[in-house]
PDB file of C-alpha atoms in Angstrom:
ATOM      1  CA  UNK A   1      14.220  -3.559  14.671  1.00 88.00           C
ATOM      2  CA  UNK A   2      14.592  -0.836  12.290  1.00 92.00           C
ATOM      3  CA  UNK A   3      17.954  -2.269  10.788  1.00 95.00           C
ATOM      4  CA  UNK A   4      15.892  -5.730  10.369  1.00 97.00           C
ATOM      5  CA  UNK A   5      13.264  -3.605   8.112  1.00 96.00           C
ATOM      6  CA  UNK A   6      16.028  -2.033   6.010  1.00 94.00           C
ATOM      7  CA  UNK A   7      17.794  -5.385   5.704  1.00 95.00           C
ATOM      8  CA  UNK A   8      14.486  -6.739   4.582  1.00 95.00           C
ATOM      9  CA  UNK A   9      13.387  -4.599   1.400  1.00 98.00           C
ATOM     10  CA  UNK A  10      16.582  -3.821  -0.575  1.00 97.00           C
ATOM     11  CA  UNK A  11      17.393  -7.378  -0.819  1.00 98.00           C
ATOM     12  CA  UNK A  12      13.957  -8.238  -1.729  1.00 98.00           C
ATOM     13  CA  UNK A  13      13.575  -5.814  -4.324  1.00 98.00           C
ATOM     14  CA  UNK A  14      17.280  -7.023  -5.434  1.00 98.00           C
ATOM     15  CA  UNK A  15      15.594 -10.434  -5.910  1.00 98.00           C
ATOM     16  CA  UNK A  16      12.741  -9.070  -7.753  1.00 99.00           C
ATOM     17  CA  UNK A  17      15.292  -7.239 -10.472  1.00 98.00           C
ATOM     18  CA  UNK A  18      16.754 -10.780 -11.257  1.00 98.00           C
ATOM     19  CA  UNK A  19      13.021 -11.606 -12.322  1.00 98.00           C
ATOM     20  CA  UNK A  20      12.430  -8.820 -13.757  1.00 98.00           C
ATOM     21  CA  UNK A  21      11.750  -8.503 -17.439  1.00 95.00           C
ATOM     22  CA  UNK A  22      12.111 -12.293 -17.396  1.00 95.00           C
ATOM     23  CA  UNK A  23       8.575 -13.563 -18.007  1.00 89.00           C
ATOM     24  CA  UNK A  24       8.664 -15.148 -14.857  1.00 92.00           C
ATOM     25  CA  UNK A  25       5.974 -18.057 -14.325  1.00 90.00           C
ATOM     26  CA  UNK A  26       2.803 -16.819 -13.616  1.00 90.00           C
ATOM     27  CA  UNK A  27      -0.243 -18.059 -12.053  1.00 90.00           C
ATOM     28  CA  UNK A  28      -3.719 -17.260 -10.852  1.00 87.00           C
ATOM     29  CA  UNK A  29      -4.680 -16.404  -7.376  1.00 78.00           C
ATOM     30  CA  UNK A  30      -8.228 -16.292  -6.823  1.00 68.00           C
ATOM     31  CA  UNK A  31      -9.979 -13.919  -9.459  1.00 67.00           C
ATOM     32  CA  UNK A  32      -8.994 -13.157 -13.054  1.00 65.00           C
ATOM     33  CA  UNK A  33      -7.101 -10.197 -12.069  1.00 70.00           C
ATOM     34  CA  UNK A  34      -4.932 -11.355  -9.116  1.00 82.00           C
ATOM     35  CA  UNK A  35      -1.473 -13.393  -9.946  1.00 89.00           C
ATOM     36  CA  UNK A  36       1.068 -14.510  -8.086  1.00 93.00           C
ATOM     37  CA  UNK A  37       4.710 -15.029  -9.965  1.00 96.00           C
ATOM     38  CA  UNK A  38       8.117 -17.024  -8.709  1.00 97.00           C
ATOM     39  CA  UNK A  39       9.550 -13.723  -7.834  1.00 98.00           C
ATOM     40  CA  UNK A  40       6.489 -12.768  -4.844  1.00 97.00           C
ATOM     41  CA  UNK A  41       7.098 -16.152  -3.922  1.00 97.00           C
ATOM     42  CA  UNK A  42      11.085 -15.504  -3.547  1.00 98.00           C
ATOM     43  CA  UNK A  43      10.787 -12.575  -2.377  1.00 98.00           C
ATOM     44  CA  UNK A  44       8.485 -13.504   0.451  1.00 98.00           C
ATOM     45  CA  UNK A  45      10.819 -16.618   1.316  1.00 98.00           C
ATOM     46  CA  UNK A  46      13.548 -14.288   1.887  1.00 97.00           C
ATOM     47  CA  UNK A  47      12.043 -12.117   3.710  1.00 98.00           C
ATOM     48  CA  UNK A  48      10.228 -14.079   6.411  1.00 98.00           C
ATOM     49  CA  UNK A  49      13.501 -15.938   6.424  1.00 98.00           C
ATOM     50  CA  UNK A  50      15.556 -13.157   7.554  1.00 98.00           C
ATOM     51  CA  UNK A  51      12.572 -11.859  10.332  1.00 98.00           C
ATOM     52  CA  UNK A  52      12.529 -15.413  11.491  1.00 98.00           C
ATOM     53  CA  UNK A  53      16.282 -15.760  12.358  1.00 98.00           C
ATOM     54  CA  UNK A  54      16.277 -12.404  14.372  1.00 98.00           C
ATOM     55  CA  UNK A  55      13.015 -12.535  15.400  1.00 98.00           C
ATOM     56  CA  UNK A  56      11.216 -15.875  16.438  1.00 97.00           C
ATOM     57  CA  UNK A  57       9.170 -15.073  18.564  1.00 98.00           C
ATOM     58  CA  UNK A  58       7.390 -12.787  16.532  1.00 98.00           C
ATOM     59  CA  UNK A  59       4.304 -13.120  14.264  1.00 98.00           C
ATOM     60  CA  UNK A  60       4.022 -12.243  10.511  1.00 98.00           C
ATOM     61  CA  UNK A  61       1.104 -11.562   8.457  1.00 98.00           C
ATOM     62  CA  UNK A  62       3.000 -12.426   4.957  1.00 98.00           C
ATOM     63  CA  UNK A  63       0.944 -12.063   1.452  1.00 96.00           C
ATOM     64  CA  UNK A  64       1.598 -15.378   0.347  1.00 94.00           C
ATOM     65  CA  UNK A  65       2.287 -17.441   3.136  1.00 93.00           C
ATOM     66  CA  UNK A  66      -0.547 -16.347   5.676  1.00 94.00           C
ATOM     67  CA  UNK A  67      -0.842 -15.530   8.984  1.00 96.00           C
ATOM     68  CA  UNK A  68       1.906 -17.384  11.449  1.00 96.00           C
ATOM     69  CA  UNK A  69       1.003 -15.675  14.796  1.00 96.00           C
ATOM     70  CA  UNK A  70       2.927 -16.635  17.356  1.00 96.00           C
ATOM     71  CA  UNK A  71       3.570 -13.387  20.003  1.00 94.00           C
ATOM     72  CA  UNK A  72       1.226 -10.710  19.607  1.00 91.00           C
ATOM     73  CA  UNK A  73       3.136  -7.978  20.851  1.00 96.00           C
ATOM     74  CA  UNK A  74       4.888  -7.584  17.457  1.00 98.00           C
ATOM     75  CA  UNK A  75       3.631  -8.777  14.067  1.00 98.00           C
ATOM     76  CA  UNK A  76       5.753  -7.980  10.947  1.00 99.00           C
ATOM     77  CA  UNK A  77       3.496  -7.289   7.678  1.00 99.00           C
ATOM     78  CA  UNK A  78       4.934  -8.208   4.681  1.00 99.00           C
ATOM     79  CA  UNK A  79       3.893  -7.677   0.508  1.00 98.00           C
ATOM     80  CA  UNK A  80       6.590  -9.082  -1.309  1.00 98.00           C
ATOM     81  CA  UNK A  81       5.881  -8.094  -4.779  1.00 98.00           C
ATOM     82  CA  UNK A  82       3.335  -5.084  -4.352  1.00 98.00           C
ATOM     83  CA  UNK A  83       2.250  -4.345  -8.024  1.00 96.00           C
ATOM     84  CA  UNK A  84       2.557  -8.158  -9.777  1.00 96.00           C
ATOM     85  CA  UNK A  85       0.658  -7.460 -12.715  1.00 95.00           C
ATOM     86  CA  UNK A  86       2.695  -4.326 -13.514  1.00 96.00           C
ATOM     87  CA  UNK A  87       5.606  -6.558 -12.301  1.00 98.00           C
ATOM     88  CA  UNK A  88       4.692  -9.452 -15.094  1.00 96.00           C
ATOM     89  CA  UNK A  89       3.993  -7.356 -17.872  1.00 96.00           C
ATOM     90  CA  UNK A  90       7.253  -5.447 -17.809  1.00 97.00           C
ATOM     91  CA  UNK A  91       5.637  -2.317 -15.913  1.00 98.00           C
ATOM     92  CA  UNK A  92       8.336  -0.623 -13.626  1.00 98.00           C
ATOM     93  CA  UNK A  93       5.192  -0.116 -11.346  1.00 98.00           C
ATOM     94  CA  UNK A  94       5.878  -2.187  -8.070  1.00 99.00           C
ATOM     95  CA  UNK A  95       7.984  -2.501  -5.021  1.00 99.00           C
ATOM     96  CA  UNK A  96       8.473  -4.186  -1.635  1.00 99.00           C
ATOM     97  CA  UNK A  97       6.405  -3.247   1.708  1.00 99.00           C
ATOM     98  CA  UNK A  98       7.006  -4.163   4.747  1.00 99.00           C
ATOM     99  CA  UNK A  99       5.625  -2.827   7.941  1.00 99.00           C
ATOM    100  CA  UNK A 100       6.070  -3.612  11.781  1.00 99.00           C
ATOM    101  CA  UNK A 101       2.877  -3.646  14.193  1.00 98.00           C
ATOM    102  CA  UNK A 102       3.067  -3.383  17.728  1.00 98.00           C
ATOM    103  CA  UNK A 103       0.077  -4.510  19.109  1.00 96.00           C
ATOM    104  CA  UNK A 104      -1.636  -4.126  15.922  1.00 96.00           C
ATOM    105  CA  UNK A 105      -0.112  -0.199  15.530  1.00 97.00           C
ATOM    106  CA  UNK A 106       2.029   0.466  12.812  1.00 98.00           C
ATOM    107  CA  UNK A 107       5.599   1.429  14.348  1.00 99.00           C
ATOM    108  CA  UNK A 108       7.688   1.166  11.825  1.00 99.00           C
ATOM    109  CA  UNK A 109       6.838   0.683   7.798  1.00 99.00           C
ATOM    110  CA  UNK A 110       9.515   0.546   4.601  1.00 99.00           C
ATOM    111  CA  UNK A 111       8.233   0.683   0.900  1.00 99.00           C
ATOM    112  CA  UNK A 112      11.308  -0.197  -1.784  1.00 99.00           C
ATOM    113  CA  UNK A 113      10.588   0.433  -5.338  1.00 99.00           C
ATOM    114  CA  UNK A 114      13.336  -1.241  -7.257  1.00 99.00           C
ATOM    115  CA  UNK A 115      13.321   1.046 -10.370  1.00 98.00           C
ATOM    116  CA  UNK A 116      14.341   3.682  -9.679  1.00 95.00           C
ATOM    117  CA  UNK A 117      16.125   1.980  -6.615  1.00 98.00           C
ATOM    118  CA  UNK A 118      13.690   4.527  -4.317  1.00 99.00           C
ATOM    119  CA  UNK A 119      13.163   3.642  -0.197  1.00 99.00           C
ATOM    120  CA  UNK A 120      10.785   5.377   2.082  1.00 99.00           C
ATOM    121  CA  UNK A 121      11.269   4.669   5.401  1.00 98.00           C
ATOM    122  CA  UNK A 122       8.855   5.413   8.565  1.00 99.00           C
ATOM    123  CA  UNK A 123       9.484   5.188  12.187  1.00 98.00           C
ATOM    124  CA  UNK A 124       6.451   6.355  14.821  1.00 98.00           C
ATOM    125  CA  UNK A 125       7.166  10.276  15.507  1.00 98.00           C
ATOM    126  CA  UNK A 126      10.431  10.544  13.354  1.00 98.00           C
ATOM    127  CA  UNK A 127       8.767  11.366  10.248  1.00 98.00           C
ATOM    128  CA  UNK A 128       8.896   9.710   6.331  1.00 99.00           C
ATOM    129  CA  UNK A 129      12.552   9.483   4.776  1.00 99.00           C
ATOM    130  CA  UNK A 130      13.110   9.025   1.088  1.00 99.00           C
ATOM    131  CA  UNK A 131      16.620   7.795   0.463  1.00 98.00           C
ATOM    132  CA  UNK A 132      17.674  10.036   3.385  1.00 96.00           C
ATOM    133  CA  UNK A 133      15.678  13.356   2.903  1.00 99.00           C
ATOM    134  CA  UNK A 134      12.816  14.239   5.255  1.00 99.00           C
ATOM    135  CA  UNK A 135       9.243  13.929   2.740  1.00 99.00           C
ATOM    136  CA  UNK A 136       5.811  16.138   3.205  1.00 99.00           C
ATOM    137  CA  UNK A 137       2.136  15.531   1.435  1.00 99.00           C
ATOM    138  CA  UNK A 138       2.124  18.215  -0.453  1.00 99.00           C
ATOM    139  CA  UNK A 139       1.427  21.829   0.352  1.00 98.00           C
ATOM    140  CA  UNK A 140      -1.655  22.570  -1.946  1.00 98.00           C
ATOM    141  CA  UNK A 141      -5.055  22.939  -0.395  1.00 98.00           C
ATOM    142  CA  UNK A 142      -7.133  22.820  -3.869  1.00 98.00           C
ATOM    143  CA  UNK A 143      -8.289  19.674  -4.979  1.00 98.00           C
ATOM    144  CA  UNK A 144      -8.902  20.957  -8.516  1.00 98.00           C
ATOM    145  CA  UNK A 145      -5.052  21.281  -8.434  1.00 98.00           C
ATOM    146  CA  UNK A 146      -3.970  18.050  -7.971  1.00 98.00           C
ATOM    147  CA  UNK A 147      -3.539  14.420  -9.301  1.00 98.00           C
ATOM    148  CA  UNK A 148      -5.024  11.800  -7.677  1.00 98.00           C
ATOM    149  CA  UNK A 149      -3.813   8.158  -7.851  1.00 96.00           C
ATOM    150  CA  UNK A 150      -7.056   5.768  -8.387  1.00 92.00           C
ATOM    151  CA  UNK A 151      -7.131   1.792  -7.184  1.00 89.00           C
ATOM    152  CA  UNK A 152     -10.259   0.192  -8.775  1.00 79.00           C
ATOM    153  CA  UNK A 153     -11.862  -3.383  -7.642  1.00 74.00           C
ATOM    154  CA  UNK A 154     -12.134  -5.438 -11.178  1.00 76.00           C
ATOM    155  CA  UNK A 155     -13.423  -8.468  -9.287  1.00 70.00           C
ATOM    156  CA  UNK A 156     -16.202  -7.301  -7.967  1.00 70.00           C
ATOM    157  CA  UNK A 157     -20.049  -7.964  -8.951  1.00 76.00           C
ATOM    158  CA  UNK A 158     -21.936  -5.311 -11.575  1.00 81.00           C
ATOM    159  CA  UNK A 159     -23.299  -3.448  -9.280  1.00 81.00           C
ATOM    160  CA  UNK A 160     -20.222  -2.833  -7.884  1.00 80.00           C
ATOM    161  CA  UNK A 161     -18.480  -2.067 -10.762  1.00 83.00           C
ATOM    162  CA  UNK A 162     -21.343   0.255 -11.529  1.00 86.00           C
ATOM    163  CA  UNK A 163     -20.627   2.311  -8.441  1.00 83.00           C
ATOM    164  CA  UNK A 164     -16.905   2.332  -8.857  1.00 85.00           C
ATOM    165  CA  UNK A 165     -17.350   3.877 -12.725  1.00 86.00           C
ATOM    166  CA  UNK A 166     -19.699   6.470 -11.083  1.00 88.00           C
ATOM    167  CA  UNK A 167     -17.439   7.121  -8.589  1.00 88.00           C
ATOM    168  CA  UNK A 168     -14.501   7.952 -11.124  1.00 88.00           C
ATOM    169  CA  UNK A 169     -16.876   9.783 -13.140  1.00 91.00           C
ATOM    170  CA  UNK A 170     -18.120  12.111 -10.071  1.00 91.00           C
ATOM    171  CA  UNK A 171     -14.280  12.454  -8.963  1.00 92.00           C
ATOM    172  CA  UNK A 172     -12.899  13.428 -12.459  1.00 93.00           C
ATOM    173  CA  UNK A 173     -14.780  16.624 -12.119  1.00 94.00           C
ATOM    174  CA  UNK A 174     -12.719  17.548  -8.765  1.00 96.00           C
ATOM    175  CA  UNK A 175      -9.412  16.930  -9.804  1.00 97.00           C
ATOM    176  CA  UNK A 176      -6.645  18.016 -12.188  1.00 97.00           C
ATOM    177  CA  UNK A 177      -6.424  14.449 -13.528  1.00 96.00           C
ATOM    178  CA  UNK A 178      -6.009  10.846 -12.461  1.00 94.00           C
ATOM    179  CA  UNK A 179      -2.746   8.203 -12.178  1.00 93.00           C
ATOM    180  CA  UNK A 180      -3.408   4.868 -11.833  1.00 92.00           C
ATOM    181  CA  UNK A 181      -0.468   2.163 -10.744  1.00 95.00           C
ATOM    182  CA  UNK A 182      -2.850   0.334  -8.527  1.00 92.00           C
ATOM    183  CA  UNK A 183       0.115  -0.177  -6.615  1.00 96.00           C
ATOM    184  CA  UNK A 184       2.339   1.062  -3.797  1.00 98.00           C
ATOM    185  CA  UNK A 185       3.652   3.498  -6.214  1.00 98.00           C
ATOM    186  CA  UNK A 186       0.460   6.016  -5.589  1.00 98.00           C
ATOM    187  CA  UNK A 187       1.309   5.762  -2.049  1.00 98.00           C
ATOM    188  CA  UNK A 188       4.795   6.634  -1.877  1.00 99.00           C
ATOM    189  CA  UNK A 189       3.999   9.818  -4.573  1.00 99.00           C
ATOM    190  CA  UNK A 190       1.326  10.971  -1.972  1.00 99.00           C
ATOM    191  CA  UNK A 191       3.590  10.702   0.706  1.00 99.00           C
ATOM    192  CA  UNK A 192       6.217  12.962  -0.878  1.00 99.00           C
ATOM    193  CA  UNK A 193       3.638  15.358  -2.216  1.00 99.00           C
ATOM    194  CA  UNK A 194       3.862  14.564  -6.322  1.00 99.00           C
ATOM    195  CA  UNK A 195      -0.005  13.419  -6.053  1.00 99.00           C
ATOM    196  CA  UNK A 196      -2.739  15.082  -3.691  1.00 98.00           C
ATOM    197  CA  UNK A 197      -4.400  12.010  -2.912  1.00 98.00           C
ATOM    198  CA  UNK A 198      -4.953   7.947  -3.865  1.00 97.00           C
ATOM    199  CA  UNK A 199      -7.940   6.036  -3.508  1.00 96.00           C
ATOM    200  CA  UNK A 200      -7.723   2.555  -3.433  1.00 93.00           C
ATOM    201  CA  UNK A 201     -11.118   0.597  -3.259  1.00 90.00           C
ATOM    202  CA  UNK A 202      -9.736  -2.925  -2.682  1.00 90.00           C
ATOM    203  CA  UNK A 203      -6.628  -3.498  -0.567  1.00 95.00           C
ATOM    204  CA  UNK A 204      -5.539  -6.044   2.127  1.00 97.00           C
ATOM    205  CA  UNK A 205      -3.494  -5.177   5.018  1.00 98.00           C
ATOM    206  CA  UNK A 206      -0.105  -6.181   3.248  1.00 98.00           C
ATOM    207  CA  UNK A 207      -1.103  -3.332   0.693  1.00 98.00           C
ATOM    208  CA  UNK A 208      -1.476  -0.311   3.539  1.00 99.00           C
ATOM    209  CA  UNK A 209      -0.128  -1.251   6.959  1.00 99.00           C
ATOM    210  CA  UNK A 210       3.324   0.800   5.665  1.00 99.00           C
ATOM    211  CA  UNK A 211       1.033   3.820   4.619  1.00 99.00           C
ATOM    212  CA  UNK A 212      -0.869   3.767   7.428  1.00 99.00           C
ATOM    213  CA  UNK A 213       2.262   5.007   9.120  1.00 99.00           C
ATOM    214  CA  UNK A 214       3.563   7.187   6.886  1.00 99.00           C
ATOM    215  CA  UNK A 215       1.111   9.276   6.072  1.00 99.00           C
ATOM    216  CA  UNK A 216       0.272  10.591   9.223  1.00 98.00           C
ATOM    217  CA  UNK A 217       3.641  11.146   9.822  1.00 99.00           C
ATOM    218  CA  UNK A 218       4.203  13.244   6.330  1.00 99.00           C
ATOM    219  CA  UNK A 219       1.572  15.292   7.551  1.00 98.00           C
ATOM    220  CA  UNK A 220      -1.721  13.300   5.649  1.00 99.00           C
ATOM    221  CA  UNK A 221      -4.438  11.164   6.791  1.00 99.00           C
ATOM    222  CA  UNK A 222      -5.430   7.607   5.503  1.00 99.00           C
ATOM    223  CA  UNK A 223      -8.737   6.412   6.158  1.00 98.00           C
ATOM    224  CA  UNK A 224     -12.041   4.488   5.218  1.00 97.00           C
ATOM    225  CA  UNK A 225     -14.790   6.099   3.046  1.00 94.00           C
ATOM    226  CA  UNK A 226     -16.785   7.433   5.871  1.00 94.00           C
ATOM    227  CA  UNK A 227     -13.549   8.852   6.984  1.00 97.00           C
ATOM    228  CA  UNK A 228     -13.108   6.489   9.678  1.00 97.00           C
ATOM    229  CA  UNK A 229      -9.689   5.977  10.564  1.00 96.00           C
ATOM    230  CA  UNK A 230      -8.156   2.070   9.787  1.00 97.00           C
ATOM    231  CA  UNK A 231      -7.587   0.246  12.259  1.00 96.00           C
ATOM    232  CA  UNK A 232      -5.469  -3.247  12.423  1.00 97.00           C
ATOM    233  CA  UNK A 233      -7.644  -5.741  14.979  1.00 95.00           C
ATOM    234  CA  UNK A 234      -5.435  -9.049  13.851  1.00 93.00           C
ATOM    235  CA  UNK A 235      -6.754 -10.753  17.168  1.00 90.00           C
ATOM    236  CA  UNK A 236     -10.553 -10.628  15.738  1.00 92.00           C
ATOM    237  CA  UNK A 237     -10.306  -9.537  11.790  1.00 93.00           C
ATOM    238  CA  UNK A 238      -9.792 -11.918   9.059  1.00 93.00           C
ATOM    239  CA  UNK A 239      -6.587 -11.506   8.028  1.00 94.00           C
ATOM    240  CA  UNK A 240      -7.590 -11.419   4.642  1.00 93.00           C
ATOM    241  CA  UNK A 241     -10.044  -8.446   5.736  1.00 95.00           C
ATOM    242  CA  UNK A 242     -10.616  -5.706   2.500  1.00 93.00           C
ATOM    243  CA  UNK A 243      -9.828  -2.410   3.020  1.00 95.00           C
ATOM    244  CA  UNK A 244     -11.278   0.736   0.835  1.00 93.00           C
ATOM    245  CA  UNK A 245      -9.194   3.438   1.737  1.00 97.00           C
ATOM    246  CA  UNK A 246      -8.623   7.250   1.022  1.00 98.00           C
ATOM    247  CA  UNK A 247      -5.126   8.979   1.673  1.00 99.00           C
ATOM    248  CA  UNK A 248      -4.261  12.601   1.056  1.00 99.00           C
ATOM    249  CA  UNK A 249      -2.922  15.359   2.843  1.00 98.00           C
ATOM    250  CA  UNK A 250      -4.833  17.173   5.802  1.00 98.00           C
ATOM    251  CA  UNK A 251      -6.248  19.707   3.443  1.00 98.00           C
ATOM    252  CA  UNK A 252      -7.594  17.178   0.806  1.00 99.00           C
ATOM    253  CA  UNK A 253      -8.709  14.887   2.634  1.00 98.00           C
ATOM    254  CA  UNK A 254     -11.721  15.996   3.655  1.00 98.00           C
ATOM    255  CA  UNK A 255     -12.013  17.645  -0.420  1.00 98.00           C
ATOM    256  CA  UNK A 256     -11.635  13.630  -1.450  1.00 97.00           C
ATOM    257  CA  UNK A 257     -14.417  12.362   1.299  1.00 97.00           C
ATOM    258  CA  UNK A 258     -16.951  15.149   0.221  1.00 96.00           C
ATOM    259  CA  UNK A 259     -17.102  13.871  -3.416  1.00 95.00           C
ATOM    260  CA  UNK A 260     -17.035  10.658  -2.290  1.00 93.00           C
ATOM    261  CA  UNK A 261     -19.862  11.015   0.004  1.00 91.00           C
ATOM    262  CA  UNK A 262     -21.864  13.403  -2.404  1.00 91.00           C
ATOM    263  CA  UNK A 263     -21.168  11.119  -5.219  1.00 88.00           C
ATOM    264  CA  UNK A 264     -22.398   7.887  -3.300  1.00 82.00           C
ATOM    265  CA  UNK A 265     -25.500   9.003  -2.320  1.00 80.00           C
ATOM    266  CA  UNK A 266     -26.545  10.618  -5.602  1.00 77.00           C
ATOM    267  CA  UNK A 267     -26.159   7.239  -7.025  1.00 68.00           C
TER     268      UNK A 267
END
């Protein structure tokens, strides 16, 4: 099933490229700050295509399509167009993910950004591959060393927003200084060691399920705030279920969770 991920995401991301710089049409999905554009939606079509003509049997948990469960032994995760708003304003920011549960474990996860033409690939106990070289988190243990890739929640209500600013203003003080794709992009320069940590505060299974994978197996940790680890329950979680997560390598981790905790309860 690996060779059906890797047929998956280079093709996708090949359709994405033909988009690209295109002003492709755009609409709204929900709040002001979500979109969906003809490319996700191509994308996706080819993608669930291709799983469904080697795989029927199979269930898949796609971004724009939904949740078509059918055997629950194996459910193929899909984001299409990871990054759309970098995507539709010309912003080489985004990329592919796909992921492969078994049993609601991640077994195998790919994440394809299509500028550069960049692939990490994941398989459970081989390690993370980056256009065919082994990748680590990175090797420093000092938080005030580090950048540290930042997701925020625009949608949310005042108070929310409120925490979120005094979050980033608590976490500034801990780190060298932040990047901020909001997209797959923090993830994949985690898992090779170019940023310390991310912190994404709003993300939906589509967004992580490849991380979740990989950054164990690069030698990092991805969890909740309390530093619970995430866990996939498909068979009694919303689908749509939100996710605030915090990834970084086994040193920084718990360096991330302390200002986080510290920081939330000095609110």
């Amino acid at each position: 099933m690996k060779q059906t991920l890797l047929e998956c995401v280079v093709p996708a991301g090949e359709i994405l490229l033909r988009y690209f710089g295109k002003n492709p049409a755009t609409r709204r999905k929900g709040d002001h700050s979500n979109i969906v554009t003809e490319a996700d939606l191509a994308a996706e079509r080819w993608i669930v295509g291709h799983i469904r003509a080697l795989h029927p049997t199979h269930s898949i948990v796609a971004e724009e399509t939904g949740y078509d469960q059918r055997d629950p032994e194996f459910t193929w995760v899909i984001d299409p167009l990871d990054g759309t708003s970098n995507f539709a304003a010309g912003l080489p920011w985004f990329g592919v993910q796909v992921a492969l549960l078994h049993r609601g474990d991640p077994v195998l996860g790919a994440m394809y950004l299509p500028v550069p033409g960049t692939l990490y690939c994941a398989e459970r106990g081989a390690g993370v591959w980056r256009d065919g070289t082994r990748v680590h988190v990175t090797a420093e243990a000092d938080l005030k060393n580090v950048l540290c890739g930042l997701g925020l929640d625009p949608a949310g209500s005042q108070m929310e927003l409120q925490r979120q600013v005094h979050l980033l203003t608590q976490l500034v003080q801990h780190v060298r200084n932040f990047r901020a794709t909001n997209c797959l992009v923090d993830m994949c320069t985690t898992v090779d060691g170019r940023l310390g940590a991310f912190i994404n505060l709003n993300t939906k299974i589509w967004d992580i399920a490849p991380v979740s994978l990989m950054l164990p197996e690069a030698g990092g940790r991805l969890t909740d705030l309390a530093g619970q680890p995430i866990v996939f329950r498909l068979d009694t979680d919303p689908v749509d279920r939100t996710y605030a997560v915090v990834g970084a390598s086994a040193a920084l981790h718990p360096q991330v969770l302390a200002v986080i905790r510290s920081a939330l309860a000095n609110q």
